[in-house]
Amino acid sequence: MIGPPWRRHGAWLRWRRRAIPGHGLGGSLGTSARREEERRRGVFTRRTLLLASAQLGAFGFLGHRLWRLQVEEGARYATLAEENRISVRLIAPPRGRVLDRQGRVVAGNRLNWRALLVPEQTADVAATIDTFSRIVPLAEHERARIERELRRRRRFAPVVLREFLDWEEMARIELNAPDLPGISVDMGTTRIYPEGEDLAHVVGYVAPPSEADIGEDRLLELPGIRIGRAGVERHHDRVLRGRAGATQLEVNAVGRVIRQLDRREGIPGQDVQITIDAALQKAVRAKIAEGTTAVLLDARNGEVLAMATKPSFDPNLFNAGVSAAQWRQWTASRSTPLINKATNGLYAPGSTFKMVVGLAALEARVCTPGERVHCPGHMDLGNTRFHCHNRGGHGGVDLRAALKYSCDVYFYEMAKRLGIDRIAAMARRLGLGVDLGIELPGTRRGLVPTRAWREAQGKPWALGDTVVHGIGQGFYQLTPLALATYTARLATGRAVQPHLTRAIGGQPVRGSRPEDWPPLGINERDLRLVREAMWAVVNEEGGTARVARLPASLGVQMAGKTGTTQVRRVTREQRERGFNVNQLPREWRPHALFVAYAPHDNPLFAVSVVVEHGTSGSGAAAPLARDILVEAFQRLRSGGGSPPPASGGARLAEAAPP
C-alpha cells in the first residue's frame, strides 16, 4: 500500500466495515440492513394498497353498473328482452261502408279467398308453384310479382299466390293439397261496389298504398290494406280506415312464430252515409247518353241527390288490379271515362248565364224591370256585328221577355252598361267560379273572368269582350255542378253549397237545414222577377223550353233556362251562305245546356244538364231535365226517394204540392 500507515490503516478499516456485516462502530452495518428491509416492505405495502384500491374501484364500478341494470333500468331491459321473445303485429280493421241516403250499401266489404305459399314448408318452391299454376293458372305478371316477393321475404313469411279465388278454384286446391306442400287457402276481405259504373265517380275506389302513403301510417304497411284513391272513398279515407288491432305472437330468435299469446281486434272504420239516392242515380244514368252530365240537388240545402255522367268505369276492377290493356283503353278514349265531368268538366254556360247579367243590371240600376231594348237581330260595335240567335230580331223586349225568348241583343246592351267586373261579382255570389267545397277531391272551380285576370295575362280587356260575355260566351269555364248550385241559389235566395255527406258514424252533419245557409243579400223583388221569367221560358207560349213542360198529371210546374254554346266560331261568310249547324261533324256542334228548378212556387229540386255537342239546349238538354224531374217527383210521391226533413221538421213529401 502507498501512503502513511495511518491512512493505510483507515482505508483497511473502512473496507472491513463494508465487507463484514455488524463489524465495527456499534453495529452500523445491521442498522443499514434493517433500513433496506423496511424500505422493501414499504414499497410492497404501497403496491399492495394501490392494487387493493384498483380492485376496490373496479368492484365498485361493477357494483354500480349492476345496480343500474338490475334496479334503475331493470324494467326497461326486461321489456326489451320480452320484445325479443314477443312480436306485436297490427291487424287491419274492416273498412267502413259507404251508404246511400236510403241506407243501401254502395261501397262494402266481401270475403276474399286467397292462396298463400310458405316457402320453408316445401322442398322445391319452383316446382310447387308450377304445380299450382297447372291447377289455378297464373299470368306472367302474377309470376313476376311472386318471384319478386320470394326474393324480398324470409322463407317462413307467406307469399300471396292468387287472390279472389272462386269456389271451384278453392276446391281444386284442396283436392290437390298433397301435391301442394306449403300452400294454404286464407280468408281476407276486399272492397265491393254493388252499383258499379252508376256511382263510380261519386264513391270512387280503393287501391294499395304507395311508398309515400305508407310513411304516414303504420297501418298501411299491412298486406292487403287499401286506401281511397278517388271520390268519397278518398275524401273520407281516415274515417273509413278505422284503427288497427294487434296480436301478440311468441317468436324464436329468427322471428318465426311459435304461438299466439294475445289478440286485440281493431276498431272498424265508421260508416259514411251520402246524400245520393242510388236508385234515382241509376234511373238518371239510364236516361242520358254518352257525353251527357246531369246533376240534381235538393234546392233547399244543397244535398246532391244524383250526379250522373256517361261514360263511366267499373270501380270493382281496381280491387284485383287494372290490366295494362284496360288502362290504355280508358286513357286513350276521347270520352274520358275516368273523369267526373259533373265536377271537372268545364263548359261555357251560354244563355243559362243570362240571369246573372239580369240580376247584376237590376242591382246596379243600369236598367229598370220594364225598360225595353230594341232587338233587330244583331248589335254593331265598331266594325264587329254581334248576332242574336233570332236573325229576324225580337223587337222591343224587357228583362222578362229577354229571358223568355233568350234575346242576345238585350244582354249585349246590359253587359255594355255593367262592365265585366260587376257581372263577375254577381256570378261569384251565385256560386259560379268559386270553390264549392264539395267532398270530392280534385273538383275544379272553373273560371269567371275579370278585367284584372285578363290584364294579368298581358292583354287588354276590350268592350267587345264584355259584350260577348253578356250571353255566357267567351272565357267562361263552369262545371255542371256549379250550374246546378247557381240554379238552387236563384230558386231559394240562399247561399246553399252542394254537399255529399249526410252522416258519419250515424251522426248527421251540418247543412241539412235551409237555415244552415245564409241569404244571398240579393233584393227579393229582383229575384222574383227573374224567377217569373224562368217560369215563362218553360210554361208560356214562345218560351225557348216550352217542350220541357212537366206533365199536368204531376201537378207541379218548373222554371228553367236553355243555353247553347259554340265550340267553333261561326264566320260571317258561313252565315251569309246559310249556316246549318246540323251539317257539321258532331264534334264541331255546339253544347246543349239547361238549368231548372221545381216546383216553381216552392222549390225542392234544382237540376242542370249538359249534353256535349247536343246542338240545342231546348232540343237536347231541356227534355232530359224534364224527365229527371218527373222521375224525382214520382219517387218522392211513392216514398222511395224523399229528401231529408225541411225546416221545422216537415218532410219534403209533405211540402210538395198534392
XYZ file of C-alpha atoms in Angstrom, residues 51-602:
552
model
C -53.619 -2.814 -6.165
C -56.285 -3.146 -3.488
C -57.586 0.308 -4.312
C -57.755 -0.555 -8.001
C -59.584 -3.778 -7.232
C -61.973 -1.987 -4.896
C -62.668 0.666 -7.574
C -63.285 -1.983 -10.200
C -65.657 -3.909 -7.934
C -67.365 -0.638 -7.015
C -67.849 0.260 -10.673
C -69.192 -3.211 -11.423
C -71.494 -2.986 -8.437
C -72.782 0.400 -9.579
C -73.447 -0.936 -13.077
C -75.203 -3.960 -11.651
C -77.341 -1.635 -9.540
C -78.303 0.411 -12.609
C -79.006 -2.667 -14.695
C -80.958 -4.523 -12.017
C -82.730 -1.706 -10.204
C -82.770 1.576 -12.085
C -83.066 0.190 -15.652
C -84.333 -3.264 -14.859
C -87.848 -2.622 -16.175
C -86.530 -1.229 -19.470
C -84.274 -4.184 -20.167
C -86.978 -6.598 -19.113
C -89.224 -5.002 -21.726
C -86.532 -5.282 -24.383
C -85.970 -8.894 -23.506
C -89.692 -9.540 -23.670
C -89.882 -7.880 -27.072
C -87.171 -10.222 -28.308
C -89.497 -13.058 -27.366
C -92.861 -11.460 -28.233
C -93.691 -9.869 -31.571
C -96.612 -7.415 -31.629
C -98.225 -7.260 -35.064
C -101.007 -4.989 -36.295
C -104.334 -6.340 -37.531
C -106.096 -4.467 -40.331
C -109.586 -3.359 -39.238
C -112.619 -3.750 -41.518
C -113.078 -0.672 -43.699
C -116.210 1.351 -43.052
C -119.064 1.154 -45.523
C -120.475 3.891 -47.732
C -124.284 4.030 -47.698
C -126.681 5.977 -49.860
C -129.415 8.209 -48.381
C -131.775 5.205 -48.079
C -129.176 3.096 -46.266
C -128.243 0.930 -49.249
C -124.601 -0.197 -49.316
C -122.796 1.409 -52.244
C -119.289 0.505 -51.034
C -118.928 -2.528 -48.807
C -116.694 -5.468 -47.991
C -116.788 -9.090 -49.049
C -114.706 -12.133 -48.281
C -111.568 -12.581 -50.326
C -110.197 -16.114 -50.503
C -106.534 -16.244 -51.445
C -103.828 -18.883 -51.831
C -100.680 -18.416 -49.707
C -97.303 -20.137 -50.003
C -94.845 -20.570 -47.106
C -91.504 -21.319 -48.866
C -89.859 -23.132 -45.944
C -92.634 -25.729 -45.938
C -91.766 -27.038 -49.386
C -88.517 -28.580 -50.595
C -88.798 -27.147 -54.112
C -90.543 -23.774 -54.334
C -90.364 -23.530 -58.129
C -91.825 -26.993 -58.633
C -94.640 -26.244 -56.170
C -95.532 -23.026 -57.996
C -95.505 -24.869 -61.333
C -97.878 -27.479 -59.916
C -100.143 -24.756 -58.535
C -100.220 -22.941 -61.904
C -101.466 -26.130 -63.574
C -104.358 -26.211 -61.099
C -105.011 -22.444 -60.966
C -103.393 -20.717 -63.968
C -101.064 -17.807 -63.166
C -100.490 -14.951 -65.583
C -96.987 -13.742 -66.397
C -97.350 -10.589 -64.318
C -98.508 -12.712 -61.357
C -95.458 -14.945 -61.633
C -93.203 -11.887 -61.774
C -94.808 -10.488 -58.627
C -94.462 -13.823 -56.787
C -90.765 -14.120 -57.682
C -90.190 -10.553 -56.533
C -91.826 -11.214 -53.161
C -89.961 -14.509 -52.701
C -86.643 -12.678 -53.080
C -87.620 -9.967 -50.593
C -89.143 -12.075 -47.833
C -87.826 -14.677 -45.419
C -88.651 -18.291 -46.108
C -91.167 -18.578 -43.284
C -93.140 -15.475 -44.404
C -96.216 -16.306 -46.536
C -96.458 -15.043 -50.110
C -99.777 -14.482 -51.896
C -100.029 -16.667 -54.988
C -103.533 -15.728 -56.106
C -106.345 -13.582 -54.699
C -110.103 -13.659 -55.339
C -110.377 -17.421 -55.615
C -113.793 -18.775 -56.515
C -115.302 -21.926 -55.036
C -114.186 -24.117 -57.926
C -110.575 -22.939 -57.636
C -110.568 -23.477 -53.865
C -111.996 -26.959 -54.343
C -109.247 -27.842 -56.834
C -106.588 -26.559 -54.431
C -107.973 -28.582 -51.514
C -108.343 -31.685 -53.685
C -104.685 -31.459 -54.732
C -103.382 -30.443 -51.297
C -100.959 -33.448 -51.039
C -99.210 -32.211 -54.193
C -99.057 -28.615 -52.944
C -96.817 -28.585 -49.855
C -96.636 -25.177 -48.187
C -99.765 -23.843 -49.929
C -102.918 -22.995 -47.982
C -106.133 -21.077 -48.564
C -106.545 -17.937 -46.430
C -109.529 -15.612 -45.928
C -109.405 -11.807 -46.104
C -111.717 -9.002 -47.205
C -111.892 -6.837 -50.292
C -113.916 -3.818 -51.405
C -117.054 -4.273 -53.480
C -119.157 -1.659 -55.264
C -122.650 -3.031 -55.930
C -123.657 -0.078 -58.117
C -120.617 -0.410 -60.382
C -120.449 2.312 -63.031
C -123.549 4.130 -61.772
C -121.771 5.611 -58.736
C -118.116 5.212 -59.653
C -117.375 8.934 -59.975
C -119.082 9.764 -56.683
C -117.993 6.876 -54.434
C -114.566 6.445 -56.035
C -112.404 3.376 -55.468
C -109.582 1.995 -53.308
C -106.121 0.754 -54.237
C -102.912 -0.399 -52.478
C -100.966 2.444 -50.804
C -97.829 3.818 -52.401
C -94.497 4.137 -50.581
C -95.250 7.812 -49.905
C -98.569 6.865 -48.296
C -97.035 4.210 -46.058
C -94.761 6.760 -44.397
C -97.797 8.402 -42.812
C -99.441 5.453 -41.069
C -98.105 2.092 -39.857
C -101.475 0.561 -40.635
C -100.718 0.998 -44.326
C -97.765 -1.390 -44.061
C -100.113 -4.344 -43.590
C -100.516 -6.710 -46.554
C -103.859 -6.386 -48.309
C -104.618 -2.909 -46.926
C -106.350 -0.475 -49.298
C -106.768 3.314 -49.237
C -109.194 5.634 -51.029
C -107.961 6.913 -54.366
C -110.956 8.893 -55.634
C -114.375 10.216 -54.687
C -115.885 9.797 -51.232
C -113.502 6.907 -50.563
C -110.587 9.316 -50.736
C -112.177 12.318 -49.031
C -113.306 10.259 -46.009
C -110.406 7.794 -46.102
C -109.308 8.430 -42.494
C -112.840 7.943 -41.190
C -113.415 4.800 -43.262
C -109.988 3.299 -42.478
C -110.564 2.703 -38.752
C -107.910 1.842 -36.159
C -105.662 -1.206 -36.260
C -105.879 -4.075 -33.806
C -102.877 -6.069 -32.554
C -101.865 -9.637 -31.891
C -99.028 -10.819 -29.611
C -97.024 -13.706 -31.024
C -94.234 -15.663 -29.358
C -91.313 -15.917 -31.770
C -87.913 -17.552 -31.744
C -84.526 -15.925 -32.327
C -85.034 -15.616 -36.099
C -88.565 -14.261 -35.822
C -90.515 -17.435 -36.624
C -93.920 -17.603 -34.941
C -94.222 -20.238 -32.224
C -97.682 -19.468 -30.815
C -100.224 -16.672 -30.371
C -100.311 -15.184 -26.870
C -102.975 -12.465 -27.164
C -105.245 -10.819 -29.733
C -106.991 -7.415 -29.657
C -109.311 -6.651 -32.529
C -109.133 -3.241 -34.174
C -111.837 -0.590 -34.342
C -113.714 -0.843 -37.653
C -113.945 2.231 -39.827
C -117.065 4.330 -39.454
C -119.868 4.132 -41.989
C -120.364 7.217 -44.152
C -123.863 7.946 -45.430
C -124.022 10.080 -48.551
C -126.875 12.195 -49.891
C -127.110 10.345 -53.217
C -130.171 8.162 -53.825
C -128.669 5.125 -55.569
C -131.943 4.117 -57.223
C -132.528 7.646 -58.521
C -128.916 7.839 -59.684
C -129.338 4.632 -61.654
C -132.571 5.885 -63.204
C -130.944 9.179 -64.238
C -127.968 7.437 -65.843
C -130.360 5.208 -67.762
C -131.908 8.327 -69.338
C -128.710 10.006 -70.523
C -126.440 9.128 -73.429
C -122.652 9.254 -73.773
C -121.255 12.753 -73.400
C -124.083 13.870 -71.102
C -123.883 15.037 -67.489
C -126.791 15.716 -65.125
C -126.763 16.992 -61.531
C -129.863 17.009 -59.298
C -129.780 18.895 -55.966
C -132.148 19.418 -53.090
C -132.591 23.120 -53.797
C -133.226 23.962 -50.144
C -129.987 22.681 -48.647
C -127.640 21.692 -51.484
C -127.707 17.937 -50.909
C -126.690 16.112 -54.086
C -129.431 13.616 -54.948
C -127.948 12.446 -58.256
C -124.720 13.180 -60.111
C -124.655 11.203 -63.319
C -122.251 11.274 -66.235
C -121.508 8.987 -69.151
C -119.258 7.256 -69.828
C -118.005 5.895 -66.523
C -115.914 2.949 -65.294
C -116.297 -0.085 -63.059
C -114.504 0.597 -59.725
C -114.527 -3.121 -58.892
C -111.756 -3.617 -61.450
C -109.325 -1.782 -59.159
C -109.656 -4.471 -56.468
C -107.797 -7.105 -58.444
C -105.660 -4.604 -60.335
C -106.450 -2.940 -63.634
C -104.778 -4.573 -66.599
C -102.487 -2.557 -68.834
C -104.866 -3.044 -71.759
C -107.836 -1.743 -69.786
C -105.877 1.285 -68.570
C -104.781 2.120 -72.115
C -108.367 1.857 -73.284
C -109.572 4.278 -70.582
C -106.827 6.843 -71.045
C -106.934 6.750 -74.852
C -110.697 7.269 -75.055
C -111.747 10.767 -76.149
C -114.805 10.446 -73.928
C -112.543 10.316 -70.795
C -114.492 7.783 -68.689
C -112.217 8.250 -65.650
C -113.107 11.953 -65.304
C -116.168 13.061 -63.353
C -117.461 15.692 -65.735
C -120.016 16.914 -63.200
C -117.174 18.383 -61.136
C -114.296 18.517 -63.627
C -115.907 19.107 -66.988
C -115.645 22.791 -67.960
C -118.132 24.424 -70.310
C -119.183 27.934 -71.300
C -122.664 28.436 -69.759
C -124.204 30.156 -72.764
C -127.654 31.639 -72.234
C -128.055 29.903 -68.868
C -125.804 32.732 -67.632
C -128.235 35.488 -68.586
C -129.927 35.517 -65.167
C -126.592 36.655 -63.703
C -126.433 39.626 -66.080
C -130.078 40.483 -65.433
C -129.687 40.481 -61.635
C -126.442 42.474 -61.852
C -128.159 45.081 -64.070
C -131.117 45.416 -61.688
C -128.878 45.694 -58.626
C -126.591 48.260 -60.298
C -129.691 50.164 -61.513
C -128.414 50.342 -65.074
C -131.906 49.322 -66.147
C -135.405 49.072 -64.750
C -137.616 45.953 -64.838
C -139.864 47.428 -67.523
C -137.224 49.080 -69.695
C -137.263 47.828 -73.274
C -134.308 47.320 -75.575
C -134.883 47.036 -79.327
C -133.524 43.859 -80.927
C -133.166 43.988 -84.744
C -131.372 40.618 -84.746
C -127.898 41.992 -84.176
C -125.845 44.684 -82.452
C -122.998 46.553 -84.136
C -119.968 47.592 -82.124
C -117.307 49.314 -84.200
C -116.573 47.045 -87.147
C -117.945 43.953 -85.381
C -121.507 42.698 -85.583
C -122.823 40.597 -82.696
C -125.761 38.447 -83.782
C -128.854 37.347 -81.921
C -129.884 33.717 -82.309
C -133.102 35.052 -83.888
C -131.809 36.624 -87.097
C -135.082 38.487 -87.598
C -134.843 40.078 -84.166
C -137.233 40.166 -81.183
C -138.282 43.809 -81.400
C -138.617 45.683 -78.132
C -138.049 43.410 -75.076
C -137.756 43.963 -71.329
C -135.869 41.698 -68.934
C -138.694 39.178 -68.551
C -139.214 38.867 -72.292
C -135.477 38.814 -72.964
C -135.087 35.779 -70.696
C -138.225 34.110 -72.050
C -137.105 34.421 -75.682
C -133.376 34.315 -74.822
C -132.723 37.558 -76.685
C -128.987 38.066 -77.079
C -129.126 41.760 -78.039
C -130.784 42.717 -74.740
C -127.942 41.155 -72.759
C -125.296 42.595 -75.070
C -126.642 46.008 -74.088
C -126.820 45.194 -70.356
C -123.233 43.898 -70.418
C -122.066 47.155 -72.058
C -123.724 49.163 -69.301
C -122.415 46.977 -66.472
C -118.829 46.156 -67.322
C -117.258 42.737 -66.778
C -116.296 43.237 -63.135
C -119.857 43.817 -61.883
C -121.035 40.809 -63.883
C -118.272 38.676 -62.359
C -119.113 39.837 -58.814
C -122.756 38.750 -59.203
C -121.666 35.427 -60.731
C -119.487 34.644 -57.719
C -122.352 35.421 -55.321
C -124.437 32.896 -57.214
C -121.783 30.167 -56.872
C -120.011 30.427 -60.224
C -116.223 30.411 -60.465
C -115.743 29.774 -56.740
C -114.702 26.796 -54.637
C -117.920 24.988 -53.727
C -116.235 22.795 -51.115
C -117.916 19.544 -52.144
C -116.386 16.366 -50.713
C -114.798 15.191 -53.951
C -111.019 15.614 -54.342
C -109.790 17.486 -57.389
C -113.022 19.385 -58.063
C -112.407 22.337 -60.394
C -113.746 25.768 -59.521
C -113.976 26.959 -63.115
C -113.357 30.469 -64.384
C -115.347 33.694 -64.302
C -113.049 36.262 -65.983
C -112.440 39.827 -64.842
C -110.553 42.764 -66.291
C -107.666 42.169 -63.835
C -107.478 38.496 -64.823
C -107.091 39.408 -68.479
C -104.557 42.160 -67.815
C -102.506 39.750 -65.691
C -102.055 37.779 -68.915
C -100.569 40.860 -70.530
C -103.611 41.522 -72.709
C -106.154 44.356 -72.522
C -109.847 43.818 -71.856
C -111.898 45.217 -74.749
C -115.523 46.317 -74.760
C -116.214 43.578 -77.294
C -115.073 41.039 -74.687
C -117.630 42.396 -72.250
C -120.405 42.207 -74.842
C -119.816 38.563 -75.742
C -119.579 37.629 -72.056
C -123.048 39.090 -71.553
C -124.543 35.977 -73.166
C -122.314 33.431 -71.390
C -119.737 33.000 -74.153
C -116.066 33.960 -74.153
C -113.670 32.806 -71.431
C -116.223 31.331 -69.034
C -115.495 27.790 -67.852
C -118.077 26.331 -65.480
C -118.937 22.837 -64.267
C -122.401 21.233 -64.339
C -122.250 21.107 -60.527
C -121.691 24.875 -60.393
C -124.644 25.430 -62.734
C -126.900 23.324 -60.503
C -125.727 25.248 -57.435
C -126.344 28.546 -59.228
C -129.887 27.400 -60.013
C -130.564 26.388 -56.403
C -129.385 29.815 -55.209
C -131.660 31.551 -57.707
C -134.586 29.408 -56.553
C -134.105 29.888 -52.795
C -132.195 33.147 -52.412
C -129.770 31.373 -50.061
C -126.039 30.657 -50.447
C -126.518 26.886 -50.443
C -123.469 24.779 -51.215
C -123.556 21.302 -52.715
C -122.508 18.505 -50.393
C -122.452 14.716 -50.437
C -122.069 13.749 -46.775
C -125.277 13.178 -44.843
C -123.975 11.365 -41.751
C -120.726 9.918 -40.356
C -120.942 7.047 -37.915
C -124.692 7.613 -37.699
C -124.322 11.269 -36.680
C -125.878 13.823 -39.093
C -123.588 16.550 -40.393
C -124.349 20.235 -40.620
C -126.028 21.571 -43.750
C -129.265 19.589 -43.957
C -131.462 22.545 -42.915
C -132.138 25.557 -45.140
C -131.339 27.792 -42.154
C -127.783 26.475 -42.227
C -127.179 28.600 -45.346
C -127.214 32.433 -45.210
C -129.241 34.665 -47.543
C -127.534 35.889 -50.712
C -128.338 39.506 -49.987
C -129.993 39.998 -53.370
C -133.192 42.053 -53.498
C -136.144 39.677 -53.306
C -138.070 41.755 -55.858
C -135.260 41.250 -58.393
C -135.115 37.523 -57.684
C -138.875 37.243 -58.079
C -138.721 38.912 -61.490
C -136.013 36.548 -62.709
C -137.899 33.506 -61.389
C -141.052 34.654 -63.203
C -139.063 34.931 -66.419
C -137.624 31.421 -65.942
C -141.155 30.123 -65.407
C -142.204 31.787 -68.682
C -139.299 30.079 -70.510
C -140.939 26.714 -69.855
C -144.646 27.390 -69.431
C -145.622 30.311 -71.707
C -146.128 30.226 -75.436
C -142.934 31.254 -77.204
C -140.647 30.245 -74.338
C -137.467 28.542 -75.519
C -138.107 25.440 -73.372
C -141.865 25.010 -73.741
C -141.181 21.489 -74.999
C -139.907 20.651 -71.500
C -143.123 21.417 -69.565
C -143.820 18.951 -66.778
C -146.896 16.782 -67.395
C -150.118 18.159 -65.931
C -150.672 14.899 -64.042
C -147.686 15.722 -61.880
C -149.410 18.825 -60.532
C -146.277 20.998 -60.447
C -144.520 23.384 -62.801
C -140.857 24.066 -63.265
C -138.838 27.149 -64.157
C -135.724 26.935 -66.285
C -133.383 28.389 -68.860
C -131.880 26.974 -72.032
C -128.353 27.509 -73.247
C -126.339 26.681 -76.363
C -122.585 27.296 -76.512
C -120.436 27.255 -79.621
C -117.290 25.174 -79.709
C -116.208 26.668 -83.046
C -116.667 30.256 -84.205
C -119.187 30.815 -86.974
C -117.760 33.227 -89.545
C -119.727 35.925 -91.387
C -119.125 34.068 -94.636
C -120.742 30.936 -93.209
C -123.758 32.920 -92.040
C -124.173 34.557 -95.453
C -124.078 31.147 -97.166
C -126.845 29.900 -94.885
C -125.067 28.206 -91.982
C -126.693 24.942 -90.832
C -125.246 23.540 -87.607
C -126.713 20.083 -88.273
C -124.434 19.709 -91.281
C -121.311 19.971 -89.109
C -119.462 16.918 -87.756
C -120.741 16.078 -84.294
C -117.556 17.208 -82.536
C -117.984 20.696 -84.051
C -121.583 21.155 -82.972
C -122.492 23.382 -80.017
C -123.002 22.063 -76.496
C -126.581 21.982 -75.207
C -127.365 23.150 -71.644
C -130.415 23.542 -69.452
C -130.899 24.569 -65.818
C -134.195 24.353 -63.928
C -135.875 24.111 -60.542
C -139.258 22.793 -59.426
C -141.851 23.363 -58.156
C -141.811 26.955 -59.350
C -143.660 28.291 -56.286
C -141.969 26.022 -53.700
